């Protein structure tokens, strides 16, 4: 299972990577801190899972979500944001986000999703 991260906060990225390191079956494919880097990298290497922040220094992570859905990439998108306000959750889900979590109080849910899907994949083999 491969995971990519688009997140501008170094602290959050490090926390995500520490959690991913606990699972040898999960490989961090790439990471980006800017929208422009994320857009470039998603076209170069398509991850199984993308952990995506919405507010980035050079734009909106929703643009990456739209690209993934337009190109029909087989990537599960997990939105992880500090800005779950103003209907952004329903907007992301209507575009095609698979999960939407608030960094403040739902951070661990990201890893519950990964672990659950890892177990499903492992049981299929």
N, CA and C of each residue as an Amber inpcrd file, in Angstrom:
protein
   375
   0.8500000  -1.1690000   0.0000000   0.0000000   0.0000000   0.0000000
   0.8980000   1.2350000   0.0000000   0.6020000   2.1640000  -0.9000000
   1.3770000   3.4030000  -0.9500000   0.5250000   4.5860000  -0.5030000
   1.1840000   5.5340000   0.1560000   0.5310000   6.7250000   0.6670000
   1.3530000   7.9330000   0.2400000   0.6630000   9.0020000  -0.1240000
   1.3030000  10.2810000  -0.4010000   0.6480000  11.3300000   0.4950000
   1.3960000  12.3900000   0.7660000   0.9250000  13.4450000   1.6610000
   1.0690000  14.7860000   0.9580000   0.0010000  15.5910000   0.9640000
   0.0850000  16.9850000   0.5480000  -0.3390000  17.8020000   1.7570000
   0.6430000  18.3810000   2.4090000   0.4400000  19.0680000   3.6950000
   1.5590000  20.0880000   3.8720000   1.2030000  21.3240000   4.2070000
   2.2260000  22.3530000   4.3560000   2.8200000  22.4310000   5.7630000
   2.1640000  21.8780000   6.7460000   2.6770000  21.9150000   8.1170000
   3.7080000  20.8000000   8.3240000   4.9400000  21.2100000   8.6270000
   6.0030000  20.2360000   8.8760000   5.6550000  19.3530000  10.0640000
   5.0730000  19.9210000  11.0780000   4.7150000  19.1640000  12.2880000
   3.6950000  18.0730000  11.9510000   2.6620000  18.4370000  11.2120000
   1.6390000  17.4560000  10.8390000   2.2390000  16.3850000   9.9350000
   3.0510000  16.8020000   8.9580000   3.6920000  15.8180000   8.0690000
   4.5340000  14.8300000   8.8650000   5.2850000  15.3170000   9.8250000
   6.1180000  14.4300000  10.6410000   5.2750000  13.4690000  11.4610000
   4.1800000  13.9650000  12.0140000   3.2810000  13.0830000  12.7850000
   2.6950000  11.9930000  11.8860000   2.3110000  12.3610000  10.6750000
   1.7690000  11.3780000   9.7390000   2.8330000  10.3360000   9.4030000
   4.0380000  10.7970000   9.1000000   5.1140000   9.8670000   8.7340000
   5.4700000   8.9350000   9.8880000   5.4840000   9.4450000  11.1220000
   5.7550000   8.5960000  12.2910000   4.7090000   7.4830000  12.3990000
   3.4590000   7.8340000  12.1660000   2.3920000   6.8260000  12.2490000
   2.5310000   5.8040000  11.1160000   2.8200000   6.2750000   9.9110000
   2.9780000   5.3730000   8.7650000   4.1410000   4.4180000   9.0020000
   5.2030000   4.9030000   9.6120000   6.3820000   4.0680000   9.8950000
   6.0630000   2.8760000  10.7880000   4.9510000   2.9210000  11.4960000
   4.5590000   1.8180000  12.3660000   4.0270000   0.6150000  11.5820000
   3.7740000   0.8230000  10.2970000   3.2200000  -0.2320000   9.4590000
   4.1840000  -0.5400000   8.3190000   4.9120000  -1.6380000   8.4030000
   5.8700000  -1.9570000   7.3460000   5.2140000  -2.2200000   5.9850000
   3.9220000  -2.5080000   5.9850000   3.2150000  -2.7710000   4.7330000
   2.8280000  -1.4930000   3.9990000   2.9950000  -0.3490000   4.6780000
   2.6420000   0.9370000   4.0740000   3.9280000   1.6740000   3.7200000
   3.9800000   2.1400000   2.4690000   5.1700000   2.8650000   2.0160000
   4.7800000   4.2910000   1.6600000   5.5330000   5.2430000   2.1970000
   5.3330000   6.6390000   1.8370000   5.9130000   6.8350000   0.4380000
   5.0680000   7.1320000  -0.5150000   5.4780000   7.2670000  -1.9040000
   6.1290000   8.6220000  -2.1570000   5.4920000   9.6790000  -1.6730000
   6.0420000  11.0290000  -1.7920000   5.2740000  11.9670000  -0.8730000
   5.8390000  13.1540000  -0.7100000   5.1700000  14.1880000   0.0670000
   5.3710000  15.5310000  -0.6150000   4.4400000  16.4330000  -0.3910000
   4.5110000  17.7730000  -0.9600000   3.9630000  18.7610000   0.0550000
   4.5130000  19.9600000   0.0440000   4.0430000  21.0100000   0.9340000
   3.3280000  22.1320000   0.2100000   3.3450000  22.0610000  -1.1150000
   2.7030000  23.0800000  -1.9380000   1.7270000  22.4280000  -2.9140000
   0.7110000  23.1690000  -3.2960000  -0.2400000  22.6940000  -4.2900000
   0.4770000  22.3520000  -5.5910000   1.3530000  23.2350000  -6.0380000
   2.0530000  23.0240000  -7.3070000   2.8690000  21.7310000  -7.2920000
   3.5450000  21.4500000  -6.1830000   4.3130000  20.1970000  -6.0730000
   3.3900000  18.9870000  -6.0560000   2.2800000  19.0980000  -5.3410000
   1.3220000  17.9940000  -5.2800000   0.7230000  17.6770000  -6.6430000
   0.3790000  18.7190000  -7.4070000  -0.1720000  18.5160000  -8.7500000
   0.8370000  17.8410000  -9.6680000   2.0900000  18.2370000  -9.5580000
   3.1370000  17.6290000 -10.3890000   3.3570000  16.1740000 -10.0020000
   3.4690000  15.9250000  -8.6990000   3.7940000  14.5730000  -8.2300000
   2.6590000  13.5770000  -8.4590000   1.4100000  14.0290000  -8.3380000
   0.2900000  13.0980000  -8.5210000   0.2480000  12.5980000  -9.9620000
   0.7530000  13.3890000 -10.8840000   0.8030000  12.9570000 -12.2850000
   2.0000000  12.0530000 -12.5670000   3.0090000  12.0660000 -11.6870000
   4.2030000  11.2390000 -11.8750000   4.0660000   9.8700000 -11.2140000
   3.5470000   9.8510000  -9.9940000   3.3800000   8.5990000  -9.2320000
   2.0450000   8.6380000  -8.5140000   1.1760000   7.7180000  -8.8540000
  -0.1760000   7.7030000  -8.3050000  -0.2100000   6.8100000  -7.0670000
  -0.5010000   7.3900000  -5.8990000  -0.5540000   6.5870000  -4.6700000
  -1.8830000   5.8580000  -4.5270000  -1.8730000   4.8430000  -3.6860000
  -3.1280000   4.1730000  -3.3420000  -3.9920000   5.0880000  -2.4800000
  -3.3280000   5.8330000  -1.5850000  -4.0070000   6.7450000  -0.6610000
  -3.3080000   8.0860000  -0.6820000  -4.1040000   9.1520000  -0.6540000
  -3.5690000  10.5070000  -0.5730000  -4.1540000  11.1910000   0.6410000
  -3.2890000  11.6450000   1.5300000  -3.7030000  12.4470000   2.6780000
  -3.5170000  13.8960000   2.2540000  -4.6130000  14.6340000   2.1720000
  -4.6310000  15.9330000   1.5040000  -5.1510000  17.0400000   2.4120000
  -4.3430000  18.0760000   2.5630000  -4.7680000  19.2900000   3.2560000
  -5.4830000  20.1800000   2.2410000  -6.3760000  21.0170000   2.7160000
  -7.1070000  21.9010000   1.8110000  -6.3760000  23.2270000   1.6320000
  -6.0370000  23.8790000   2.7300000  -5.3880000  25.1860000   2.6230000
  -3.8810000  25.0150000   2.5150000  -3.3600000  25.4120000   1.3560000
  -1.9350000  25.3200000   1.0870000  -1.4210000  26.7090000   0.7290000
  -0.1340000  26.9740000   0.9210000   0.3920000  28.3230000   0.6960000
   0.1420000  28.8690000  -0.7100000   0.1040000  28.0010000  -1.7010000
  -0.0420000  28.4740000  -3.0830000  -1.3700000  28.0670000  -3.7190000
  -2.3350000  27.6730000  -2.9120000  -3.6340000  27.3450000  -3.4850000
  -4.4590000  26.4290000  -2.6180000  -5.4210000  25.7870000  -3.2550000
  -6.4050000  24.9840000  -2.5570000  -6.2510000  23.5120000  -2.9390000
  -6.1280000  22.6590000  -1.9400000  -5.9810000  21.2270000  -2.1770000
  -7.1310000  20.6040000  -2.9390000  -8.2630000  21.2790000  -2.9710000
  -9.4130000  20.7650000  -3.7200000  -9.0480000  20.6170000  -5.1970000
  -8.1100000  21.4240000  -5.6790000  -7.6700000  21.3040000  -7.0770000
  -7.0300000  19.9400000  -7.3410000  -6.3130000  19.4060000  -6.3650000
  -5.7140000  18.0720000  -6.5140000  -6.8120000  17.0110000  -6.4970000
  -7.7740000  17.1770000  -5.5960000  -8.9120000  16.2550000  -5.5400000
  -9.6380000  16.2140000  -6.8890000  -9.8900000  17.3800000  -7.4670000
 -10.5720000  17.4530000  -8.7660000  -9.7620000  16.7300000  -9.8430000
  -8.4460000  16.9520000  -9.8630000  -7.5840000  16.3140000 -10.8530000
  -7.6470000  14.7900000 -10.7440000  -7.5700000  14.2910000  -9.5190000
  -7.6190000  12.8440000  -9.2860000  -8.9270000  12.2620000  -9.8140000
 -10.0050000  12.9440000  -9.5610000 -11.3110000  12.4390000  -9.9950000
 -11.4950000  12.5880000 -11.5010000 -11.0180000  13.6940000 -12.0820000
 -11.1270000  13.8920000 -13.5310000 -10.3330000  12.8350000 -14.3010000
  -9.1550000  12.5050000 -13.7890000  -8.3020000  11.5310000 -14.4770000
  -8.6500000  10.0910000 -14.0810000  -9.6110000   9.9530000 -13.1640000
 -10.0800000   8.6390000 -12.7100000  -8.9590000   7.7750000 -12.1230000
  -8.0550000   8.4480000 -11.4000000  -7.0070000   7.7080000 -10.7020000
  -7.6470000   6.8580000  -9.6140000  -7.1010000   5.6860000  -9.3900000
  -7.6140000   4.7810000  -8.3670000  -6.9350000   5.1000000  -7.0320000
  -7.2070000   6.2980000  -6.5410000  -6.6020000   6.7870000  -5.3030000
  -7.7010000   7.1170000  -4.3100000  -7.5680000   6.5990000  -3.1080000
  -8.4830000   6.9600000  -2.0270000  -7.9870000   8.2690000  -1.4410000
  -8.8490000   9.2830000  -1.4190000  -8.4580000  10.6110000  -0.9400000
  -9.0160000  10.8310000   0.4600000  -8.0870000  11.1280000   1.3720000
  -8.4330000  11.4280000   2.7620000  -8.1190000  12.9020000   2.9920000
  -9.1600000  13.7200000   3.1320000  -8.9660000  15.1350000   3.4370000
  -8.6960000  15.2430000   4.9380000  -7.6260000  15.9530000   5.2800000
  -7.2730000  16.1970000   6.6780000  -7.0050000  17.6920000   6.8000000
  -7.8990000  18.4060000   7.4770000  -7.8350000  19.8590000   7.4680000
  -8.1540000  20.4720000   8.8180000  -7.7300000  21.7040000   8.9830000
  -8.1070000  22.5060000  10.1540000  -9.3150000  23.3780000   9.8390000
  -9.8500000  23.2730000   8.6410000 -10.9140000  24.1590000   8.1920000
 -12.1680000  23.4030000   7.7700000 -12.8060000  22.6970000   8.7200000
 -14.0070000  21.9310000   8.3680000 -15.2720000  22.7860000   8.4450000
 -15.2020000  24.0290000   7.9570000 -16.3140000  24.9650000   8.1100000
 -16.9070000  25.3530000   6.7580000 -18.0550000  25.9840000   6.8150000
 -18.6580000  26.5720000   5.6370000 -19.0290000  25.5990000   4.5320000
 -19.3960000  24.3900000   4.8820000 -19.8240000  23.4300000   3.8740000
 -18.6890000  22.8050000   3.0840000 -17.4540000  23.0170000   3.5260000
 -16.3040000  22.4760000   2.7920000 -16.3330000  20.9460000   2.7790000
 -16.8230000  20.3510000   3.8660000 -16.9370000  18.8990000   3.9420000
 -17.8290000  18.3750000   2.8220000 -19.0280000  18.9330000   2.7040000
 -19.9530000  18.4540000   1.6720000 -19.4330000  18.7550000   0.2740000
 -18.7260000  19.8780000   0.1060000 -18.1440000  20.1890000  -1.2040000
 -17.1050000  19.1370000  -1.5880000 -16.2050000  18.8170000  -0.6480000
 -15.1640000  17.8140000  -0.9230000 -15.7830000  16.4510000  -1.2190000
 -16.7780000  16.0810000  -0.4480000 -17.4200000  14.7770000  -0.6620000
 -18.1640000  14.7390000  -1.9910000 -18.7780000  15.8570000  -2.3870000
 -19.4890000  15.8750000  -3.6690000 -18.5110000  15.7810000  -4.8460000
 -17.2910000  16.2740000  -4.6690000 -16.2710000  16.1640000  -5.7110000
 -15.7130000  14.7490000  -5.7630000 -15.7050000  14.0670000  -4.6140000
 -15.2480000  12.6780000  -4.6280000 -14.2930000  12.2850000  -3.5230000
 -14.0970000  13.1480000  -2.5080000 -13.2520000  12.7560000  -1.3760000
 -13.8590000  11.5360000  -0.7020000 -13.0150000  10.5940000  -0.3420000
 -13.4910000   9.3720000   0.2990000 -13.6990000   9.5560000   1.7940000
 -12.8680000  10.3940000   2.4070000 -12.9470000  10.6680000   3.8450000
 -12.6310000  12.1410000   4.0710000 -13.1820000  12.6830000   5.1500000
 -12.9580000  14.0800000   5.5130000 -12.7970000  14.1490000   7.0300000
 -11.5990000  14.5220000   7.4880000 -11.3280000  14.5690000   8.9190000
 -10.7730000  15.9260000   9.3360000 -11.1290000  16.3190000  10.5520000
 -10.6320000  17.5410000  11.1730000  -9.3340000  17.2010000  11.9080000
  -8.2570000  17.9280000  11.5990000  -6.9580000  17.6640000  12.2310000
  -7.0300000  17.7690000  13.7520000  -7.8500000  18.6720000  14.2350000
  -7.9000000  18.9480000  15.6670000  -8.3840000  17.7690000  16.4830000
  -9.4600000  17.1160000  16.0270000 -10.0120000  16.0530000  16.8630000
 -10.2580000  14.7270000  16.1400000  -9.8150000  14.6250000  14.8850000
 -10.0290000  13.3650000  14.1630000  -8.7480000  12.8460000  13.5000000
  -7.6100000  13.3370000  13.9090000  -6.3240000  12.9710000  13.3080000
  -6.1230000  11.4570000  13.2580000  -6.4010000  10.7690000  14.3360000
  -6.1740000   9.3210000  14.4250000  -7.0690000   8.5220000  13.4820000
  -8.1810000   9.0940000  13.0620000  -9.0930000   8.3800000  12.1610000
  -8.4300000   8.0760000  10.8170000  -7.4920000   8.9100000  10.4120000
  -6.7620000   8.6640000   9.1630000  -6.1070000   7.2920000   9.2200000
  -5.5050000   6.9810000  10.3370000  -4.7470000   5.7370000  10.4720000
  -5.6590000   4.5440000  10.7190000  -6.8330000   4.8100000  11.2720000
  -7.8420000   3.7470000  11.3690000  -8.2770000   3.3250000   9.9730000
  -8.4510000   4.2910000   9.0770000  -8.8250000   3.9990000   7.6910000
  -7.7210000   3.1970000   7.0130000  -6.4800000   3.6570000   7.1340000
  -5.3640000   2.9570000   6.4970000  -5.2270000   1.5370000   7.0360000
  -5.2990000   1.4100000   8.3570000  -5.1480000   0.0940000   8.9770000
  -6.2750000  -0.8440000   8.5440000  -7.5000000  -0.3460000   8.5280000
  -8.6390000  -1.1600000   8.1170000  -8.4610000  -1.6360000   6.6740000
  -8.0720000  -0.7420000   5.7940000  -7.8950000  -1.1080000   4.3910000
  -6.6830000  -2.0040000   4.1940000  -5.6900000  -1.8530000   5.0150000
  -4.5260000  -2.7360000   4.9680000  -4.9360000  -4.1560000   5.3410000
  -5.7660000  -4.2870000   6.3630000  -6.2510000  -5.5980000   6.7900000
  -7.1100000  -6.2430000   5.7140000  -7.9380000  -5.4540000   5.0400000
  -8.7820000  -5.9770000   3.9640000  -7.9030000  -6.4900000   2.8260000
  -6.9000000  -5.7000000   2.4470000  -5.9890000  -6.0920000   1.3710000
  -5.2130000  -7.3530000   1.7400000  -4.7390000  -7.4250000   2.9690000
  -3.9670000  -8.5670000   3.4430000  -4.8190000  -9.8410000   3.4470000
  -6.0700000  -9.7070000   3.8520000  -6.9600000 -10.8730000   3.9030000
  -7.3410000 -11.3720000   2.5240000  -7.2910000 -10.5240000   1.5030000
  -7.5850000 -10.9410000   0.1240000  -6.4790000 -11.8020000  -0.4420000
  -5.2530000 -11.5860000   0.0070000  -4.0970000 -12.3050000  -0.5460000
  -3.8910000 -13.5980000   0.1100000
